[in-house]
Amino acid sequence: MQNRAKKLPKDFYQAYRSIQKYMFKMGATDWHIFNDILELFELAVVDGRSPAEVLGDDVATFADELLSDNKEDWRNKYRQDLNDYFAQK
């Protein structure tokens, strides 16, 4: 994944590393989220967009929303697994 990130233009790579460090400090443990960010950045490069256009004015909020969405996905999965387990009994 890091090799893929290093292929980004410098400004996108720096943004990726900054977001990654922030997310690690906030407790991000699911690597899928970083793949999603890389994909978003790669598409933005193809479209000729800048990191600022992709991330908006508040990069921390952008990162927090990704973390929140990711936690909600896992929370829903675990809830469904729990309910499915007891539905079988």
PDB file of C-alpha atoms in Angstrom:
ATOM      1  CA  MET A   1       0.000   0.000   0.000  1.00  0.00           C
ATOM      2  CA  GLN A   2       2.849   2.400   0.789  1.00  0.00           C
ATOM      3  CA  ASN A   3       4.402   1.798  -2.629  1.00  0.00           C
ATOM      4  CA  ARG A   4       1.101   2.753  -4.182  1.00  0.00           C
ATOM      5  CA  ALA A   5       0.953   5.920  -2.079  1.00  0.00           C
ATOM      6  CA  LYS A   6       4.499   6.887  -3.066  1.00  0.00           C
ATOM      7  CA  LYS A   7       3.428   6.892  -6.727  1.00  0.00           C
ATOM      8  CA  LEU A   8       1.040   9.774  -6.048  1.00  0.00           C
ATOM      9  CA  PRO A   9       2.135  13.323  -6.885  1.00  0.00           C
ATOM     10  CA  LYS A  10       4.041  14.883  -3.983  1.00  0.00           C
ATOM     11  CA  ASP A  11       1.160  17.044  -2.742  1.00  0.00           C
ATOM     12  CA  PHE A  12      -1.230  14.083  -2.662  1.00  0.00           C
ATOM     13  CA  TYR A  13       1.379  11.860  -1.008  1.00  0.00           C
ATOM     14  CA  GLN A  14       1.976  14.457   1.710  1.00  0.00           C
ATOM     15  CA  ALA A  15      -1.777  14.780   2.256  1.00  0.00           C
ATOM     16  CA  TYR A  16      -2.108  10.985   2.435  1.00  0.00           C
ATOM     17  CA  ARG A  17       0.692  10.684   5.010  1.00  0.00           C
ATOM     18  CA  SER A  18      -0.748  13.510   7.112  1.00  0.00           C
ATOM     19  CA  ILE A  19      -4.214  11.954   7.116  1.00  0.00           C
ATOM     20  CA  GLN A  20      -2.725   8.540   7.868  1.00  0.00           C
ATOM     21  CA  LYS A  21      -0.824   9.889  10.895  1.00  0.00           C
ATOM     22  CA  TYR A  22      -3.939  11.671  12.136  1.00  0.00           C
ATOM     23  CA  MET A  23      -6.051   8.538  11.770  1.00  0.00           C
ATOM     24  CA  PHE A  24      -3.504   6.400  13.600  1.00  0.00           C
ATOM     25  CA  LYS A  25      -3.635   8.859  16.496  1.00  0.00           C
ATOM     26  CA  MET A  26      -7.444   8.696  16.439  1.00  0.00           C
ATOM     27  CA  GLY A  27      -7.383   4.904  16.621  1.00  0.00           C
ATOM     28  CA  ALA A  28      -7.917   3.815  13.020  1.00  0.00           C
ATOM     29  CA  THR A  29      -7.132   0.122  12.797  1.00  0.00           C
ATOM     30  CA  ASP A  30      -8.838  -0.916   9.581  1.00  0.00           C
ATOM     31  CA  TRP A  31      -6.442  -0.737   6.647  1.00  0.00           C
ATOM     32  CA  HIS A  32      -9.321  -0.703   4.164  1.00  0.00           C
ATOM     33  CA  ILE A  33      -9.892   2.947   4.928  1.00  0.00           C
ATOM     34  CA  PHE A  34      -6.415   3.791   3.613  1.00  0.00           C
ATOM     35  CA  ASN A  35      -7.097   1.910   0.393  1.00  0.00           C
ATOM     36  CA  ASP A  36     -10.239   3.996   0.002  1.00  0.00           C
ATOM     37  CA  ILE A  37      -8.253   7.203   0.462  1.00  0.00           C
ATOM     38  CA  LEU A  38      -5.649   6.069  -2.071  1.00  0.00           C
ATOM     39  CA  GLU A  39      -8.347   5.256  -4.592  1.00  0.00           C
ATOM     40  CA  LEU A  40      -9.966   8.649  -4.051  1.00  0.00           C
ATOM     41  CA  PHE A  41      -6.627  10.411  -4.518  1.00  0.00           C
ATOM     42  CA  GLU A  42      -5.721   8.384  -7.605  1.00  0.00           C
ATOM     43  CA  LEU A  43      -9.024   9.285  -9.239  1.00  0.00           C
ATOM     44  CA  ALA A  44      -8.547  12.935  -8.299  1.00  0.00           C
ATOM     45  CA  VAL A  45      -5.127  12.955  -9.969  1.00  0.00           C
ATOM     46  CA  VAL A  46      -6.631  11.519 -13.158  1.00  0.00           C
ATOM     47  CA  ASP A  47      -9.350  14.182 -13.033  1.00  0.00           C
ATOM     48  CA  GLY A  48      -6.762  16.932 -12.558  1.00  0.00           C
ATOM     49  CA  ARG A  49      -8.020  17.915  -9.122  1.00  0.00           C
ATOM     50  CA  SER A  50      -5.868  19.171  -6.251  1.00  0.00           C
ATOM     51  CA  PRO A  51      -5.786  17.752  -2.714  1.00  0.00           C
ATOM     52  CA  ALA A  52      -7.567  20.898  -1.492  1.00  0.00           C
ATOM     53  CA  GLU A  53     -10.425  20.292  -3.936  1.00  0.00           C
ATOM     54  CA  VAL A  54     -10.804  16.720  -2.704  1.00  0.00           C
ATOM     55  CA  LEU A  55     -10.372  17.317   1.020  1.00  0.00           C
ATOM     56  CA  GLY A  56     -12.093  20.658   1.444  1.00  0.00           C
ATOM     57  CA  ASP A  57     -11.173  23.342   3.947  1.00  0.00           C
ATOM     58  CA  ASP A  58     -11.305  21.133   7.047  1.00  0.00           C
ATOM     59  CA  VAL A  59      -9.126  18.074   6.505  1.00  0.00           C
ATOM     60  CA  ALA A  60      -9.637  16.851  10.079  1.00  0.00           C
ATOM     61  CA  THR A  61     -13.407  16.768   9.548  1.00  0.00           C
ATOM     62  CA  PHE A  62     -12.864  14.873   6.291  1.00  0.00           C
ATOM     63  CA  ALA A  63     -10.782  12.285   8.164  1.00  0.00           C
ATOM     64  CA  ASP A  64     -13.210  12.122  11.095  1.00  0.00           C
ATOM     65  CA  GLU A  65     -16.113  11.451   8.745  1.00  0.00           C
ATOM     66  CA  LEU A  66     -14.209   8.610   7.090  1.00  0.00           C
ATOM     67  CA  LEU A  67     -13.437   7.141  10.498  1.00  0.00           C
ATOM     68  CA  SER A  68     -17.035   7.539  11.607  1.00  0.00           C
ATOM     69  CA  ASP A  69     -18.381   5.885   8.458  1.00  0.00           C
ATOM     70  CA  ASN A  70     -15.937   3.032   8.855  1.00  0.00           C
ATOM     71  CA  LYS A  71     -16.840   2.444  12.515  1.00  0.00           C
ATOM     72  CA  GLU A  72     -20.533   2.488  11.668  1.00  0.00           C
ATOM     73  CA  ASP A  73     -20.015  -0.123   8.958  1.00  0.00           C
ATOM     74  CA  TRP A  74     -18.244  -2.438  11.378  1.00  0.00           C
ATOM     75  CA  ARG A  75     -20.733  -1.750  14.154  1.00  0.00           C
ATOM     76  CA  ASN A  76     -23.588  -2.708  11.842  1.00  0.00           C
ATOM     77  CA  LYS A  77     -21.766  -5.856  10.727  1.00  0.00           C
ATOM     78  CA  TYR A  78     -21.141  -6.999  14.303  1.00  0.00           C
ATOM     79  CA  ARG A  79     -24.718  -6.221  15.308  1.00  0.00           C
ATOM     80  CA  GLN A  80     -26.025  -8.260  12.386  1.00  0.00           C
ATOM     81  CA  ASP A  81     -23.667 -11.147  13.209  1.00  0.00           C
ATOM     82  CA  LEU A  82     -24.863 -11.142  16.810  1.00  0.00           C
ATOM     83  CA  ASN A  83     -28.525 -11.085  15.822  1.00  0.00           C
ATOM     84  CA  ASP A  84     -27.979 -13.822  13.234  1.00  0.00           C
ATOM     85  CA  TYR A  85     -26.268 -15.997  15.827  1.00  0.00           C
ATOM     86  CA  PHE A  86     -29.182 -15.799  18.246  1.00  0.00           C
ATOM     87  CA  ALA A  87     -31.772 -16.144  15.493  1.00  0.00           C
ATOM     88  CA  GLN A  88     -30.347 -19.593  14.745  1.00  0.00           C
ATOM     89  CA  LYS A  89     -30.858 -20.841  18.319  1.00  0.00           C
TER      90      LYS A  89
END
